[in-house]
Each structure stands twice: as structure tokens, then as C-alpha cells.
mmCIF file of C-alpha atoms in Angstrom:
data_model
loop_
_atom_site.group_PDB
_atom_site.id
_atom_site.type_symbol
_atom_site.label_atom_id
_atom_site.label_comp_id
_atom_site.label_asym_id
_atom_site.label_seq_id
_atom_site.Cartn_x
_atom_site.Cartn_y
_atom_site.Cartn_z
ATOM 1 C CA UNK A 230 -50.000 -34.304 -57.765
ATOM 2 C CA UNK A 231 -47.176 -37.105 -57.375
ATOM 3 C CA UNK A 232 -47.577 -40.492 -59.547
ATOM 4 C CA UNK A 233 -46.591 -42.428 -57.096
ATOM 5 C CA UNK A 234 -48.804 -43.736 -54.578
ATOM 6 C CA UNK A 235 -47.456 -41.494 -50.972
ATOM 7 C CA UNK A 236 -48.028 -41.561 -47.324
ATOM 8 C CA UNK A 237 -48.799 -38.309 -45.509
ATOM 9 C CA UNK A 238 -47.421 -38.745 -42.205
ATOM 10 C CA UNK A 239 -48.556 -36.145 -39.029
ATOM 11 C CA UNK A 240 -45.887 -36.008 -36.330
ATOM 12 C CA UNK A 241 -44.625 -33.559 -33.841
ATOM 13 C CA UNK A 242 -41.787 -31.557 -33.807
ATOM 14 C CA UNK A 243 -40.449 -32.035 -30.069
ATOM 15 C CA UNK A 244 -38.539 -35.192 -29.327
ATOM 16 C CA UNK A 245 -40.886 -37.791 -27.717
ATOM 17 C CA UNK A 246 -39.621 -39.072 -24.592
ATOM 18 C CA UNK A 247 -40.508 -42.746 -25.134
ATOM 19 C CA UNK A 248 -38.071 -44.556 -27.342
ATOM 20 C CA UNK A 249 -41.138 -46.782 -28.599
ATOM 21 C CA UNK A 250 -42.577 -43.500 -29.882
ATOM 22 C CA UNK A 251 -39.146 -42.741 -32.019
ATOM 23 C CA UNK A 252 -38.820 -46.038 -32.874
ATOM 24 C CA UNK A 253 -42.207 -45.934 -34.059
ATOM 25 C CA UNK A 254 -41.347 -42.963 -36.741
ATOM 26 C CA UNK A 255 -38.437 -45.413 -38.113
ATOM 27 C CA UNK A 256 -40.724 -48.667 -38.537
ATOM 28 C CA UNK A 257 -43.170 -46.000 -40.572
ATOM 29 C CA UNK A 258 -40.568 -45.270 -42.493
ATOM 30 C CA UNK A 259 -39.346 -48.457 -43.066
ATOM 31 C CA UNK A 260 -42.916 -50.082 -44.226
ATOM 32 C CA UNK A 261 -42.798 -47.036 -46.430
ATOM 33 C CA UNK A 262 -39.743 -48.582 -48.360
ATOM 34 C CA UNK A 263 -40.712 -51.967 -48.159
ATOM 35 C CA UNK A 264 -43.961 -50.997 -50.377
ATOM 36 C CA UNK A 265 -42.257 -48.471 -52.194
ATOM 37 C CA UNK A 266 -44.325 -45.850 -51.101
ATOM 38 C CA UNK A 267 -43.309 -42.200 -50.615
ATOM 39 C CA UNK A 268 -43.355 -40.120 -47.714
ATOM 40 C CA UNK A 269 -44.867 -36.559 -47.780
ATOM 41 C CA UNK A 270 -44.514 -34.689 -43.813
ATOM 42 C CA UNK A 271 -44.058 -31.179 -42.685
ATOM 43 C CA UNK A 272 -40.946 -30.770 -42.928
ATOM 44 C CA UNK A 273 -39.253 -30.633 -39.717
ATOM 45 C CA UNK A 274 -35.324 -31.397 -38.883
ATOM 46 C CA UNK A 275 -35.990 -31.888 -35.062
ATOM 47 C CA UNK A 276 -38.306 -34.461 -32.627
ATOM 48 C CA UNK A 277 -40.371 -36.865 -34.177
ATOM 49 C CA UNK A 278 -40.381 -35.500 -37.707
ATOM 50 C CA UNK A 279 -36.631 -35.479 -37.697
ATOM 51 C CA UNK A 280 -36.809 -39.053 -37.099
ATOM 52 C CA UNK A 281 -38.756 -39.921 -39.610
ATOM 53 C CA UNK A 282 -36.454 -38.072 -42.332
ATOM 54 C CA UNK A 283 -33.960 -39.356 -40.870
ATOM 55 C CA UNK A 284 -35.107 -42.934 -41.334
ATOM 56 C CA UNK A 285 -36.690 -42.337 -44.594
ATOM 57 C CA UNK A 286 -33.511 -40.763 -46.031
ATOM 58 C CA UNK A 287 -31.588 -43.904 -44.919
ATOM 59 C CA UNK A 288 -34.223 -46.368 -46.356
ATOM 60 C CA UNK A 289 -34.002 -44.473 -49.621
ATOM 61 C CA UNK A 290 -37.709 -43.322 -49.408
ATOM 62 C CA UNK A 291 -38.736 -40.218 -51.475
ATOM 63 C CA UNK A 292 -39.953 -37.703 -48.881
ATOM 64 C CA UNK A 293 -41.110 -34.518 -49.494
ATOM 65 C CA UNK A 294 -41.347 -32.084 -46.435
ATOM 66 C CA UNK A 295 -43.990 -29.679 -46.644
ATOM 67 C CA UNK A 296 -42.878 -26.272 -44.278
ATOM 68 C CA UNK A 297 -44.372 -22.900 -44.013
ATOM 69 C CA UNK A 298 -42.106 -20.334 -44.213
ATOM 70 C CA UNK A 299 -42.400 -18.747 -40.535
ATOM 71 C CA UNK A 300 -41.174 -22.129 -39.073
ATOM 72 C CA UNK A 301 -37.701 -22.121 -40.745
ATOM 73 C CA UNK A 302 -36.900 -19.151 -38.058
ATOM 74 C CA UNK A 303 -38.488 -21.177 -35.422
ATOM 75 C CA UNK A 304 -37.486 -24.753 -36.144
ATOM 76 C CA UNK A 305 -34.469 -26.678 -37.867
ATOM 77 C CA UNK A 306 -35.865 -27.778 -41.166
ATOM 78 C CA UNK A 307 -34.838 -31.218 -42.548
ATOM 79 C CA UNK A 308 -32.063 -31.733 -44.965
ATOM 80 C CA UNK A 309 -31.020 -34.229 -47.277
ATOM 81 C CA UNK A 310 -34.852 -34.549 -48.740
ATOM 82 C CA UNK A 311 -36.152 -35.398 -51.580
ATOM 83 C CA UNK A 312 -37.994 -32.184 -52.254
ATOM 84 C CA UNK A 313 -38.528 -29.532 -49.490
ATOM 85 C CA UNK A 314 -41.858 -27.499 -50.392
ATOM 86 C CA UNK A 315 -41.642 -23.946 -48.881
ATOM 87 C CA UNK A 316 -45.707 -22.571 -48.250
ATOM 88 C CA UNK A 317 -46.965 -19.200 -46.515
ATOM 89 C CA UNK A 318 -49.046 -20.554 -43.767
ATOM 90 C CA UNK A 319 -50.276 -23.859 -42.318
ATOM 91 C CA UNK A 320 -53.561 -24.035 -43.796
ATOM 92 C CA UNK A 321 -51.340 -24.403 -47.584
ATOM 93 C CA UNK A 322 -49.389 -26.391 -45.971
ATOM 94 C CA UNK A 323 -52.157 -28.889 -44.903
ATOM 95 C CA UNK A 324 -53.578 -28.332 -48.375
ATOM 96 C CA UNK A 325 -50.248 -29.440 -49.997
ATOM 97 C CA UNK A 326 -49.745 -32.463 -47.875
ATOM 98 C CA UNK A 327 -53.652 -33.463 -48.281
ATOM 99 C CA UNK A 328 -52.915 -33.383 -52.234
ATOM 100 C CA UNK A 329 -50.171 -35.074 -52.649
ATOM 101 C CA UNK A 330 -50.976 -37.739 -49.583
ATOM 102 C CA UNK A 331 -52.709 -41.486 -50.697
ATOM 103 C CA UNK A 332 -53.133 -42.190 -47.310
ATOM 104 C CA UNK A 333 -52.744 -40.246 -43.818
ATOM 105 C CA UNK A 334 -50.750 -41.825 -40.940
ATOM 106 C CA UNK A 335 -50.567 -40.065 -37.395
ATOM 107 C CA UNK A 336 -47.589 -40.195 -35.000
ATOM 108 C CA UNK A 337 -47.928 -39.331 -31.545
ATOM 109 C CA UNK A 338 -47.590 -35.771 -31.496
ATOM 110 C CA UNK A 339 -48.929 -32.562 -30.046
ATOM 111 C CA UNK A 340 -51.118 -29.938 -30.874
ATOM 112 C CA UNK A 341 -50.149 -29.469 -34.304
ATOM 113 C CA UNK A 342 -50.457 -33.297 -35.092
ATOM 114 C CA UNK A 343 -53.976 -33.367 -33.574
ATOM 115 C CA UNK A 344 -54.926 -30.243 -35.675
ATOM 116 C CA UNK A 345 -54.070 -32.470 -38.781
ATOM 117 C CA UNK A 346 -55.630 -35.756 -37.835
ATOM 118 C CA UNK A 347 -58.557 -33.315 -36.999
ATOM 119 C CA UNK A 348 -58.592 -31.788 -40.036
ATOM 120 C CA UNK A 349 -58.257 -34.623 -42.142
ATOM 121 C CA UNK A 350 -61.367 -36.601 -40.135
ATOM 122 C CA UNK A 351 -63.571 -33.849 -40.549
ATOM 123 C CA UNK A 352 -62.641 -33.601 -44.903
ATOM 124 C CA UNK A 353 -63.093 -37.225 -44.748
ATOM 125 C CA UNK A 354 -66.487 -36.510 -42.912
ATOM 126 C CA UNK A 355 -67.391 -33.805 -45.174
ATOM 127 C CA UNK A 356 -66.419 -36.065 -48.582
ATOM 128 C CA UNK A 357 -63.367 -32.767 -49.179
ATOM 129 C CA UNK A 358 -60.757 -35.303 -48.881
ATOM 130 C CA UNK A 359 -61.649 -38.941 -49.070
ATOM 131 C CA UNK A 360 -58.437 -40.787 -48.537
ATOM 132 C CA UNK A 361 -58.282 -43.318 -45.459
ATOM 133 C CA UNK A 362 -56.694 -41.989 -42.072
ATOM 134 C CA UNK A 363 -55.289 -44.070 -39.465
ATOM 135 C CA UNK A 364 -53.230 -43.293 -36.143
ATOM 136 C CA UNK A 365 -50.339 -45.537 -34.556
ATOM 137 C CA UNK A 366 -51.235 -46.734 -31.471
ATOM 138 C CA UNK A 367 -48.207 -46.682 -29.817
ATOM 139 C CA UNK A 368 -48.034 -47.800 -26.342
ATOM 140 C CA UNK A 369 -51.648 -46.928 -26.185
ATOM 141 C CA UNK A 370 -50.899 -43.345 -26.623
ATOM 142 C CA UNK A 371 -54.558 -42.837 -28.726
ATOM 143 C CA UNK A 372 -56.315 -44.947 -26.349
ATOM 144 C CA UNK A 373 -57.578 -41.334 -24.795
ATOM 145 C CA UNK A 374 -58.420 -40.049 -27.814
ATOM 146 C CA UNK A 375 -60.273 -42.649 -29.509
ATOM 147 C CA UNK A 376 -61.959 -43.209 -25.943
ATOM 148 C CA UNK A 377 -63.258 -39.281 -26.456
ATOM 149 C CA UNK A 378 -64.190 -39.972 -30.008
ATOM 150 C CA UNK A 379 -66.463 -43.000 -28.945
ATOM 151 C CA UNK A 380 -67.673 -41.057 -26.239
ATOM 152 C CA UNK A 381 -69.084 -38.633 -29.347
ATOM 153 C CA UNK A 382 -70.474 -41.364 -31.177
ATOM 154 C CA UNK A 383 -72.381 -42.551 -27.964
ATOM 155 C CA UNK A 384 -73.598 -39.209 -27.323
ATOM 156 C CA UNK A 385 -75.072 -38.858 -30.910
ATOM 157 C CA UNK A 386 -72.708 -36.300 -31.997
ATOM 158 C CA UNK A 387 -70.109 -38.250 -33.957
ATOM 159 C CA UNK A 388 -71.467 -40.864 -36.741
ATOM 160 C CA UNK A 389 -70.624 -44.684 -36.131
ATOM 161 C CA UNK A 390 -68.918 -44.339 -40.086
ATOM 162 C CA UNK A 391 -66.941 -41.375 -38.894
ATOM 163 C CA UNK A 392 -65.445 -42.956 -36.041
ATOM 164 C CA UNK A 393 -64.892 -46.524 -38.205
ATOM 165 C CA UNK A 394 -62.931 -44.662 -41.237
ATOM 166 C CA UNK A 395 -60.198 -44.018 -38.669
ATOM 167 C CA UNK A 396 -57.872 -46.990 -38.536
ATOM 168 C CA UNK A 397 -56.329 -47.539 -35.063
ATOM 169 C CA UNK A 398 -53.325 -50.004 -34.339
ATOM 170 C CA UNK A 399 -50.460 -50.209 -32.886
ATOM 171 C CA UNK A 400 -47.998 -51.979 -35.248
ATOM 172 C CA UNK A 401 -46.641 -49.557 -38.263
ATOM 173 C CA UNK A 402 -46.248 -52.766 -40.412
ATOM 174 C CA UNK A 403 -50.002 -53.738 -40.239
ATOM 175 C CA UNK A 404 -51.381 -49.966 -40.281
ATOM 176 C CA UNK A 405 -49.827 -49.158 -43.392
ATOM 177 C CA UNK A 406 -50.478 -52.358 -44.882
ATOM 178 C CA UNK A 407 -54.512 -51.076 -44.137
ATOM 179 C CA UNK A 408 -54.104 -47.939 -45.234
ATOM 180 C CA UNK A 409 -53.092 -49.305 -48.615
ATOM 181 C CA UNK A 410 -55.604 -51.879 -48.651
ATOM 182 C CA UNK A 411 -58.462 -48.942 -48.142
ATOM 183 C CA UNK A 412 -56.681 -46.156 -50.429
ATOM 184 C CA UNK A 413 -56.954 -48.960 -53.332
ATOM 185 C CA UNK A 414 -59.216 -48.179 -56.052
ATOM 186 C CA UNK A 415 -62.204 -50.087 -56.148
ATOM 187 C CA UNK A 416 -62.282 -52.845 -59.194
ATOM 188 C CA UNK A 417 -64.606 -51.621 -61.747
ATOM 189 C CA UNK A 418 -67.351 -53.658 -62.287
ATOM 190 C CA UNK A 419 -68.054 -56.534 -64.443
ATOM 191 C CA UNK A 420 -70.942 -56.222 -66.592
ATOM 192 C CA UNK A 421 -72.441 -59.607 -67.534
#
């Protein structure tokens, strides 16, 4: 487990075609420094993920890219990291992340990025992971997405709790800033 407090950020590996989007991965990055926070991602040299390691490098940011082994004959893995953690499959790699992560940020992404934000909402559900989760809004891109999850909780099938612990917003400054603010430890009590 790291000592310092770290980010876990989900984001896809193809290039997003809306500059707001890349942008988006930079200003992540950048909130990241300005708190002093570290970065842990899977690993990835190319779209979105490449952006933010690219950003994060440049912003001095420790990042640590998580990558299962298969992928480095599929996809260009980042270099000039911080510490590049090789895994066998993707379920150790979302086990890796999960442990060393404070807080979980999503990206827009694809499949893989929804399997994570997924993942991490149903541990949170299930008390596994307990760490707050939030996804940047960018341009609306979630708007579908948290429209389907209120559509559970309407329907009976998703809890009102579930569907508040995931933080939605579209500014990267103000997200992380709540992700901190709920990953904070709670101040013991005072006894009287």
C-alpha cells in the first residue's frame, strides 16, 4: 500500500475525439499536483491514458501504471513513470489499482473504463472497497449513464445511497477536491 494519499484514475485507451475530453485527462492531472496527490492508472502509452501520463509526468506527479501483461503486445505502454506494475490479468490489475487508490476518478472511456467504474460501485455497494468514486462529467458525456442508473433507483433495483456515493461533475478541479473531502478520515470523537 502507498503512504501517500493517490488517485485511481479509469480512462480509455483510444484517443477521444473531443479535445474537452483530452483536456479533461490534463486538468486531472494537474489538480493531482496541486494537492500533491499521486496518480495510480492502467498503464497505457496511447488515447486518454497516454494523456494523462503525459500530463502527470510533466506536472511532476508520481504515477504508477498498473498493466497486465497481455496488453504490452496489444498496446504501447507508458514510459517515463514513476513505477510501471506488470500483473497477469485484469481482475489483479483492478485489485492493484483498488489497493493502492484513495479515491477513484472516471474519464470518459469505453468498455474497459465502464467495467472499472462498475466494479468499483458494486465493492463500494458491497462494503469490499469503501473509498469514494466519482466520474467527470465532461461535456455531459455521463449524463446517459447516470440517467440509466436513476432509472434503477426508480425502478427499485438500485439503492438511493448507491446511486448518491457516486460523485458526478463536470469540472476536474471541484471533483477531486470532493473526492478528497469524502476519502478523509472521519475525526474521532470527543468524549466529554
Amino acid at each position: 500500500m502507498m503512504s501517500m494519499r493517490s488517485l485511481c484514475v479509469f480512462a480509455g485507451a483510444r484517443p477521444a475525439r473531443d479535445s474537452d475530453h483530452t483536456e479533461a485527462a490534463r486538468a486531472v492531472a494537474r489538480a493531482a499536483a496541486a494537492r500533491g496527490l499521486g496518480l495510480v492508472y492502467g498503464g497505457g502509452g496511447g488515447g486518454m491514458m497516454g494523456v494523462l501520463a503525459e500530463a502527470a509526468i510533466e506536472a511532476g506527479v508520481h504515477i504508477v501504471g498498473v498493466a497486465p501483461r497481455f496488453l504490452s503486445d496489444r498496446e504501447v505502454l507508458a514510459a517515463g513513470l514513476s513505477e510501471l506494475v506488470m500483473v497477469d490479468s485484469m481482475g489483479e490489475r483492478k485489485d492493484v489499482m483498488f489497493d493502492r487508490a484513495s479515491a477513484f476518478l472516471t474519464l470518459p472511456g469505453g468498455l474497459g473504463t465502464y467495467d472499472e467504474l462498475f466494479e468499483v460501485l458494486s465493492g463500494n455497494y458491497l462494503d469490499l472497497i469503501g473509498k469514494p468514486c466519482g466520474v467527470l462529467n465532461v461535456n455531459g458525456y455521463f449524463e446517459p449513464l447516470v440517467a440509466m442508473i436513476d432509472g434503477g433507483v426508480r425502478a427499485g433495483f438500485i439503492g438511493r445511497g448507491a446511486r448518491d456515493a457516486m460523485l458526478v461533475d463536470g469540472d476536474a478541479e471541484r471533483l477531486v477536491s470532493r473526492l478528497l473531502a469524502a476519502a478523509a478520515p472521519a475525526a474521532p470523537a470527543v468524549s466529554g
